[in-house]
Amino acid sequence: EKRLDIEVPRKEVRLPDVSLATVLAPHTGYVKLDGFSEGTAEELAINLIKLYETGRAVGEPINSLVLDLRDNPGGLLDAAVGVAQLLVPKGTDIVSTEGRVYGEGATLNYRSIYPPLVPASTRLVVLVNGNTASAAEIVTGVVQDTDRGVVVGEKTFGKGLVQVVEPLPGGRSLKLTVAKYFTPSGRCIQAVSYAKPRKANTMAAVSPSKQTPGGTSMPLPQQPQQMPPTDGKPTSAAPTMPSSTAIADTAAA
């Protein structure tokens, strides 16, 4: 036998964050989002446009959307802001970070600077569980705080820390916590304690007559929460991303 040496170059392979985008029921779209990495917002936008086009093609235009963030560990802050911009109105506060990395008590606010890709007329549901964390909680928080949709599921993980990676000698690195995330209403995402045991399933049966307060009526459950008012904080520009009116056009057809 002759020995054959083959060089296999190493390459970074990006797995898609949208693992499923389909029509769940008549007029209802479903998207499973598994993570938040570079390009997630653009990937989600492409899948949403295809989803709305599919609904229109079969004569059942999408007017309800289920965004599944269960078991989503999160990822990049910029990706979370980009995804949120697809859902909430232009000018909406998405998330703020507060820490000392930019100066004592400094705060950075991220705000939607584009019209949403998903029309305001589309009813939105976000599914979460105990493994929904970090960037996924940012998107969940802005949907909940702005009454853009309803959040269904279990208490989320509570990972609300901003971290940076500092290189060290010898190819090592240090992950350093520099700030905390806050939702538009001022709630800190970070859990107070990880020691408390979680119940296996805390979702309770509810009447189908439940509605979102102050928004479009939906036959879905929502747990109201008391939220502290936001205080005036300095604002920074949100990361830019391309806008599109393709979904609005298809939904209007």
Short mmCIF file of C-alpha atoms in Angstrom, two decimals:
data_model
loop_
_atom_site.label_atom_id
_atom_site.label_comp_id
_atom_site.label_asym_id
_atom_site.label_seq_id
_atom_site.Cartn_x
_atom_site.Cartn_y
_atom_site.Cartn_z
CA GLU A 1 0.00 0.00 0.00
CA LYS A 2 1.18 3.48 -0.89
CA ARG A 3 0.94 6.20 1.71
CA LEU A 4 -0.87 9.29 0.52
CA ASP A 5 -0.36 12.55 2.40
CA ILE A 6 -3.09 15.13 2.00
CA GLU A 7 -3.09 18.59 3.47
CA VAL A 8 -6.48 19.64 4.76
CA PRO A 9 -6.60 23.40 5.32
CA ARG A 10 -8.54 24.57 8.33
CA LYS A 11 -11.37 26.93 7.59
CA GLU A 12 -13.96 28.67 9.71
CA VAL A 13 -17.37 27.29 8.82
CA ARG A 14 -20.40 29.41 9.67
CA LEU A 15 -23.50 27.42 10.48
CA PRO A 16 -26.84 29.07 9.70
CA ASP A 17 -28.62 30.62 12.67
CA VAL A 18 -32.06 30.13 11.10
CA SER A 19 -32.60 26.38 11.33
CA LEU A 20 -36.22 26.44 10.16
CA ALA A 21 -38.53 28.92 8.45
CA THR A 22 -41.90 27.55 7.41
CA VAL A 23 -45.64 28.16 7.22
CA LEU A 24 -46.90 26.69 10.50
CA ALA A 25 -50.61 27.10 9.78
CA PRO A 26 -52.74 29.17 7.39
CA HIS A 27 -51.53 32.79 7.55
CA THR A 28 -48.98 31.89 10.26
CA GLY A 29 -45.22 31.83 9.79
CA TYR A 30 -42.71 30.12 12.06
CA VAL A 31 -38.98 30.83 12.38
CA LYS A 32 -36.53 28.96 14.62
CA LEU A 33 -33.49 31.09 15.47
CA ASP A 34 -30.62 29.18 17.09
CA GLY A 35 -28.04 31.91 17.72
CA PHE A 36 -26.84 35.45 17.11
CA SER A 37 -23.66 35.79 15.07
CA GLU A 38 -22.31 38.04 12.35
CA GLY A 39 -24.86 38.16 9.54
CA THR A 40 -27.79 36.79 11.57
CA ALA A 41 -30.06 39.78 10.87
CA GLU A 42 -29.47 39.55 7.12
CA GLU A 43 -30.04 35.78 7.19
CA LEU A 44 -33.29 36.22 9.10
CA ALA A 45 -34.43 38.98 6.73
CA ILE A 46 -33.93 36.74 3.69
CA ASN A 47 -35.90 33.91 5.31
CA LEU A 48 -38.71 36.24 6.34
CA ILE A 49 -39.06 37.62 2.82
CA LYS A 50 -39.22 34.07 1.40
CA LEU A 51 -41.76 33.11 4.06
CA TYR A 52 -44.06 36.01 3.21
CA GLU A 53 -43.71 35.29 -0.50
CA THR A 54 -44.65 31.64 0.10
CA GLY A 55 -47.78 32.63 2.00
CA ARG A 56 -48.86 34.99 -0.75
CA ALA A 57 -48.17 32.39 -3.44
CA VAL A 58 -50.61 29.91 -1.87
CA GLY A 59 -53.25 32.58 -1.28
CA GLU A 60 -52.70 32.71 2.48
CA PRO A 61 -50.66 35.86 3.20
CA ILE A 62 -48.79 35.80 6.49
CA ASN A 63 -50.40 37.92 9.21
CA SER A 64 -48.99 36.15 12.28
CA LEU A 65 -45.38 35.24 13.04
CA VAL A 66 -43.91 32.90 15.67
CA LEU A 67 -40.25 33.57 16.51
CA ASP A 68 -38.83 30.59 18.40
CA LEU A 69 -35.92 31.56 20.66
CA ARG A 70 -36.05 28.47 22.87
CA ASP A 71 -32.59 27.03 23.64
CA ASN A 72 -31.00 30.06 21.96
CA PRO A 73 -27.82 30.87 23.96
CA GLY A 74 -27.45 34.33 22.41
CA GLY A 75 -24.30 35.73 20.86
CA LEU A 76 -23.33 39.13 19.50
CA LEU A 77 -24.92 42.35 20.74
CA ASP A 78 -24.88 43.86 17.24
CA ALA A 79 -26.72 40.80 15.90
CA ALA A 80 -29.43 41.19 18.55
CA VAL A 81 -29.86 44.86 17.65
CA GLY A 82 -30.06 43.95 13.96
CA VAL A 83 -32.73 41.29 14.56
CA ALA A 84 -34.74 43.64 16.77
CA GLN A 85 -34.70 46.28 14.02
CA LEU A 86 -36.56 43.83 11.79
CA LEU A 87 -39.42 43.70 14.29
CA VAL A 88 -39.92 47.03 16.09
CA PRO A 89 -40.83 50.52 14.78
CA LYS A 90 -38.17 53.01 13.74
CA GLY A 91 -36.96 55.07 16.69
CA THR A 92 -37.60 52.32 19.26
CA ASP A 93 -35.05 51.93 22.06
CA ILE A 94 -33.78 48.35 21.83
CA VAL A 95 -31.25 47.90 24.63
CA SER A 96 -28.79 49.87 26.71
CA THR A 97 -25.48 48.87 28.25
CA GLU A 98 -24.18 50.40 31.44
CA GLY A 99 -20.67 49.99 32.79
CA ARG A 100 -17.33 51.68 33.33
CA VAL A 101 -15.56 50.68 30.13
CA TYR A 102 -16.53 53.99 28.47
CA GLY A 103 -16.15 56.06 31.62
CA GLU A 104 -17.61 56.12 35.09
CA GLY A 105 -21.33 55.34 34.91
CA ALA A 106 -21.39 55.63 31.10
CA THR A 107 -24.40 54.28 29.23
CA LEU A 108 -24.79 53.35 25.57
CA ASN A 109 -28.30 53.15 24.11
CA TYR A 110 -29.10 51.23 20.93
CA ARG A 111 -32.09 52.44 18.93
CA SER A 112 -33.79 51.22 15.76
CA ILE A 113 -32.89 53.55 12.90
CA TYR A 114 -34.81 51.76 10.10
CA PRO A 115 -38.47 50.94 9.46
CA PRO A 116 -39.16 47.32 10.45
CA LEU A 117 -39.08 44.58 7.85
CA VAL A 118 -42.01 42.81 9.53
CA PRO A 119 -45.14 44.99 9.15
CA ALA A 120 -46.72 46.37 12.31
CA SER A 121 -49.93 44.60 11.28
CA THR A 122 -48.22 41.21 11.68
CA ARG A 123 -49.04 39.67 15.05
CA LEU A 124 -45.88 38.46 16.78
CA VAL A 125 -45.24 35.69 19.32
CA VAL A 126 -41.82 34.95 20.84
CA LEU A 127 -41.23 31.51 22.37
CA VAL A 128 -38.68 31.26 25.21
CA ASN A 129 -37.49 28.81 27.86
CA GLY A 130 -34.86 28.53 30.58
CA ASN A 131 -32.08 28.25 28.00
CA THR A 132 -32.99 31.48 26.20
CA ALA A 133 -30.08 33.77 27.09
CA SER A 134 -28.07 36.90 26.37
CA ALA A 135 -28.78 38.33 22.90
CA ALA A 136 -31.97 36.26 22.68
CA GLU A 137 -33.15 37.94 25.89
CA ILE A 138 -32.44 41.36 24.38
CA VAL A 139 -34.81 40.66 21.48
CA THR A 140 -37.37 39.16 23.86
CA GLY A 141 -37.10 42.18 26.16
CA VAL A 142 -37.73 44.80 23.50
CA VAL A 143 -40.72 42.86 22.11
CA GLN A 144 -42.18 42.61 25.60
CA ASP A 145 -41.40 46.14 26.79
CA THR A 146 -42.79 47.83 23.69
CA ASP A 147 -45.86 45.56 23.48
CA ARG A 148 -44.84 44.59 19.95
CA GLY A 149 -45.94 41.03 20.65
CA VAL A 150 -46.45 38.42 23.33
CA VAL A 151 -43.80 36.29 25.02
CA VAL A 152 -44.78 32.68 25.75
CA GLY A 153 -42.84 30.07 27.70
CA GLU A 154 -40.67 29.83 30.80
CA LYS A 155 -38.45 32.23 32.73
CA THR A 156 -35.36 32.92 30.63
CA PHE A 157 -31.77 32.26 31.71
CA GLY A 158 -30.80 35.77 32.81
CA LYS A 159 -27.44 36.33 31.13
CA GLY A 160 -27.17 40.10 30.87
CA LEU A 161 -23.46 40.81 30.94
CA VAL A 162 -21.35 42.54 28.29
CA GLN A 163 -18.00 40.81 27.91
CA VAL A 164 -14.86 41.49 25.90
CA VAL A 165 -11.99 39.11 25.15
CA GLU A 166 -8.50 40.40 25.96
CA PRO A 167 -5.55 38.49 24.43
CA LEU A 168 -2.84 37.17 26.76
CA PRO A 169 0.66 35.83 26.06
CA GLY A 170 0.95 32.26 24.82
CA GLY A 171 -2.22 32.31 22.76
CA ARG A 172 -4.42 32.56 25.81
CA SER A 173 -7.18 35.07 26.44
CA LEU A 174 -9.22 36.59 29.24
CA LYS A 175 -12.96 37.17 29.01
CA LEU A 176 -13.65 40.36 30.95
CA THR A 177 -17.08 41.56 32.07
CA VAL A 178 -17.40 45.30 31.42
CA ALA A 179 -21.12 46.18 31.54
CA LYS A 180 -24.70 44.99 31.94
CA TYR A 181 -27.64 44.90 29.54
CA PHE A 182 -30.88 46.77 30.25
CA THR A 183 -34.20 46.45 28.40
CA PRO A 184 -36.02 49.58 27.13
CA SER A 185 -38.00 49.82 30.38
CA GLY A 186 -34.81 49.78 32.44
CA ARG A 187 -34.90 46.16 33.60
CA CYS A 188 -31.55 44.47 34.08
CA ILE A 189 -31.40 41.17 32.22
CA GLN A 190 -28.78 39.67 34.52
CA ALA A 191 -30.19 37.06 36.92
CA VAL A 192 -29.80 37.78 40.62
CA SER A 193 -28.95 34.17 41.46
CA TYR A 194 -28.26 31.01 39.49
CA ALA A 195 -28.56 28.85 42.61
CA LYS A 196 -32.35 28.65 42.66
CA PRO A 197 -33.59 25.41 41.05
CA ARG A 198 -35.79 25.72 37.98
CA LYS A 199 -39.03 23.85 37.53
CA ALA A 200 -39.14 21.50 34.58
CA ASN A 201 -42.11 23.25 33.02
CA THR A 202 -43.84 26.32 34.42
CA MET A 203 -46.14 27.08 31.49
CA ALA A 204 -49.77 27.04 32.65
CA ALA A 205 -52.94 26.58 30.66
CA VAL A 206 -54.71 29.87 29.95
CA SER A 207 -57.94 30.98 28.40
CA PRO A 208 -57.75 31.69 24.63
CA SER A 209 -59.38 35.06 25.29
CA LYS A 210 -56.13 36.58 26.60
CA GLN A 211 -55.14 39.77 24.78
CA THR A 212 -52.07 41.99 24.61
CA PRO A 213 -52.69 45.17 26.63
CA GLY A 214 -52.60 48.29 24.50
CA GLY A 215 -52.00 46.40 21.29
CA THR A 216 -53.70 44.17 18.74
CA SER A 217 -55.88 41.44 20.25
CA MET A 218 -54.38 37.96 20.07
CA PRO A 219 -55.66 34.61 21.36
CA LEU A 220 -52.37 33.98 23.17
CA PRO A 221 -51.22 34.16 26.82
CA GLN A 222 -49.20 36.98 28.29
CA GLN A 223 -47.97 37.52 31.82
CA PRO A 224 -48.04 41.22 32.72
CA GLN A 225 -45.08 42.58 34.66
CA GLN A 226 -44.53 45.72 36.67
CA MET A 227 -41.65 47.59 35.05
CA PRO A 228 -39.74 50.61 36.36
CA PRO A 229 -39.86 53.75 34.19
CA THR A 230 -36.87 54.54 32.04
CA ASP A 231 -34.72 57.47 32.99
CA GLY A 232 -33.19 59.78 30.44
CA LYS A 233 -29.88 58.33 29.30
CA PRO A 234 -27.46 59.34 26.55
CA THR A 235 -27.99 57.66 23.22
CA SER A 236 -25.52 56.23 20.74
CA ALA A 237 -26.19 55.28 17.14
CA ALA A 238 -27.20 51.69 16.52
CA PRO A 239 -25.20 49.45 14.16
CA THR A 240 -26.33 49.99 10.57
CA MET A 241 -28.02 47.35 8.45
CA PRO A 242 -29.87 47.38 5.13
CA SER A 243 -33.61 48.09 5.16
CA SER A 244 -36.26 46.53 2.95
CA THR A 245 -39.96 46.98 2.18
CA ALA A 246 -40.36 43.60 0.51
CA ILE A 247 -42.44 42.09 3.30
CA ALA A 248 -44.74 45.09 3.54
CA ASP A 249 -45.33 44.82 -0.19
CA THR A 250 -46.16 41.11 -0.05
CA ALA A 251 -48.37 41.50 3.02
CA ALA A 252 -50.38 44.22 1.32
CA ALA A 253 -51.09 42.02 -1.68
#
